[in-house]
PDB file of C-alpha atoms in Angstrom:
ATOM      1  CA  ARG A  24      47.444-127.891 -87.922  1.00 44.00           C
ATOM      2  CA  PRO A  25      43.594-126.235 -87.586  1.00 49.00           C
ATOM      3  CA  ILE A  26      43.064-125.008 -84.179  1.00 51.00           C
ATOM      4  CA  ASP A  27      39.599-125.217 -82.833  1.00 51.00           C
ATOM      5  CA  LEU A  28      38.847-121.683 -82.920  1.00 52.00           C
ATOM      6  CA  THR A  29      35.259-122.652 -80.950  1.00 50.00           C
ATOM      7  CA  ALA A  30      37.295-124.008 -78.067  1.00 49.00           C
ATOM      8  CA  ARG A  31      39.537-120.650 -78.027  1.00 49.00           C
ATOM      9  CA  GLY A  32      36.552-118.329 -77.384  1.00 48.00           C
ATOM     10  CA  ALA A  33      36.031-116.990 -80.685  1.00 52.00           C
ATOM     11  CA  PRO A  34      32.656-114.926 -80.658  1.00 50.00           C
ATOM     12  CA  GLY A  35      29.971-115.198 -83.269  1.00 50.00           C
ATOM     13  CA  SER A  36      28.307-117.719 -85.468  1.00 52.00           C
ATOM     14  CA  TRP A  37      30.602-117.703 -88.505  1.00 49.00           C
ATOM     15  CA  PHE A  38      32.531-121.416 -87.402  1.00 52.00           C
ATOM     16  CA  GLU A  39      28.708-123.173 -87.476  1.00 56.00           C
ATOM     17  CA  PRO A  40      28.449-124.732 -90.739  1.00 53.00           C
ATOM     18  CA  ASN A  41      24.902-123.991 -91.272  1.00 55.00           C
ATOM     19  CA  SER A  42      24.883-120.617 -90.511  1.00 58.00           C
ATOM     20  CA  VAL A  43      23.749-118.183 -92.708  1.00 59.00           C
ATOM     21  CA  ASP A  44      25.391-115.091 -90.855  1.00 58.00           C
ATOM     22  CA  SER A  45      29.041-115.747 -90.446  1.00 59.00           C
ATOM     23  CA  GLY A  46      29.529-112.099 -88.752  1.00 69.00           C
ATOM     24  CA  VAL A  47      32.990-111.380 -90.399  1.00 80.00           C
ATOM     25  CA  SER A  48      33.295-108.279 -91.777  1.00 84.00           C
ATOM     26  CA  SER A  49      36.673-106.846 -91.794  1.00 88.00           C
ATOM     27  CA  VAL A  50      39.884-108.548 -90.984  1.00 90.00           C
ATOM     28  CA  THR A  51      42.970-107.490 -88.649  1.00 91.00           C
ATOM     29  CA  VAL A  52      46.508-109.254 -89.947  1.00 92.00           C
ATOM     30  CA  PRO A  53      49.468-108.509 -88.117  1.00 90.00           C
ATOM     31  CA  THR A  54      52.531-108.065 -89.731  1.00 93.00           C
ATOM     32  CA  GLY A  55      54.850-111.292 -91.207  1.00 94.00           C
ATOM     33  CA  TYR A  56      51.175-113.414 -91.499  1.00 93.00           C
ATOM     34  CA  ARG A  57      48.827-114.295 -94.354  1.00 93.00           C
ATOM     35  CA  VAL A  58      45.202-114.850 -93.427  1.00 91.00           C
ATOM     36  CA  THR A  59      42.810-116.673 -95.688  1.00 91.00           C
ATOM     37  CA  LEU A  60      38.709-116.707 -95.660  1.00 89.00           C
ATOM     38  CA  TYR A  61      36.864-119.527 -96.780  1.00 86.00           C
ATOM     39  CA  THR A  62      33.354-119.770 -97.536  1.00 83.00           C
ATOM     40  CA  SER A  63      33.419-123.759 -95.738  1.00 81.00           C
ATOM     41  CA  SER A  64      33.638-124.643 -92.473  1.00 76.00           C
ATOM     42  CA  ASP A  65      36.812-126.982 -93.968  1.00 80.00           C
ATOM     43  CA  LEU A  66      39.097-124.862 -95.246  1.00 83.00           C
ATOM     44  CA  THR A  67      37.756-125.472 -98.536  1.00 82.00           C
ATOM     45  CA  GLY A  68      35.770-123.333-101.107  1.00 80.00           C
ATOM     46  CA  THR A  69      35.916-119.899-102.138  1.00 79.00           C
ATOM     47  CA  GLY A  70      39.399-118.836-100.445  1.00 89.00           C
ATOM     48  CA  VAL A  71      40.610-114.956-100.419  1.00 94.00           C
ATOM     49  CA  GLN A  72      44.366-114.192 -98.929  1.00 95.00           C
ATOM     50  CA  TYR A  73      45.345-111.114 -96.881  1.00 95.00           C
ATOM     51  CA  THR A  74      48.444-109.878 -95.848  1.00 96.00           C
ATOM     52  CA  SER A  75      47.292-106.537 -94.251  1.00 96.00           C
ATOM     53  CA  ASP A  76      44.204-105.597 -92.720  1.00 95.00           C
ATOM     54  CA  ILE A  77      41.074-105.265 -94.609  1.00 94.00           C
ATOM     55  CA  SER A  78      38.235-102.769 -93.073  1.00 94.00           C
ATOM     56  CA  PHE A  79      35.503-104.754 -95.429  1.00 93.00           C
ATOM     57  CA  VAL A  80      36.080-108.207 -96.770  1.00 90.00           C
ATOM     58  CA  GLY A  81      33.730-107.695 -99.792  1.00 89.00           C
ATOM     59  CA  ALA A  82      31.534-110.447-101.408  1.00 87.00           C
ATOM     60  CA  LEU A  83      32.796-112.645 -98.392  1.00 85.00           C
ATOM     61  CA  ASN A  84      30.845-110.478 -95.482  1.00 83.00           C
ATOM     62  CA  ASP A  85      28.756-112.746 -93.646  1.00 79.00           C
ATOM     63  CA  ASP A  86      29.913-115.823 -96.191  1.00 80.00           C
ATOM     64  CA  VAL A  87      33.450-116.579 -93.500  1.00 80.00           C
ATOM     65  CA  HIS A  88      33.201-119.987 -92.330  1.00 78.00           C
ATOM     66  CA  SER A  89      36.924-121.295 -91.857  1.00 81.00           C
ATOM     67  CA  ILE A  90      40.070-119.357 -91.504  1.00 86.00           C
ATOM     68  CA  ARG A  91      43.602-120.087 -92.087  1.00 87.00           C
ATOM     69  CA  VAL A  92      46.830-117.824 -90.513  1.00 88.00           C
ATOM     70  CA  GLU A  93      50.178-118.757 -91.722  1.00 90.00           C
ATOM     71  CA  LEU A  94      53.316-116.990 -90.747  1.00 91.00           C
ATOM     72  CA  LEU A  95      55.143-116.039 -93.952  1.00 92.00           C
ATOM     73  CA  PRO A  96      58.768-117.506 -94.572  1.00 90.00           C
TER      74      PRO A  96
END
């Protein structure tokens, strides 16, 4: 179930659908989790998955508008 990260105090403008600059450049992924970054605000569009920390998200830099975090089986 998606969680409203705005309500949880997520900083930056990445969650704004009309924002040009998302502010996401790197991701810290806890052991046992998978993080998927999306270019659209509704968990669609280009999606890139990470299961470990990434210091630079490459082509998605400043273009992330939704994030899915999943516990791996």
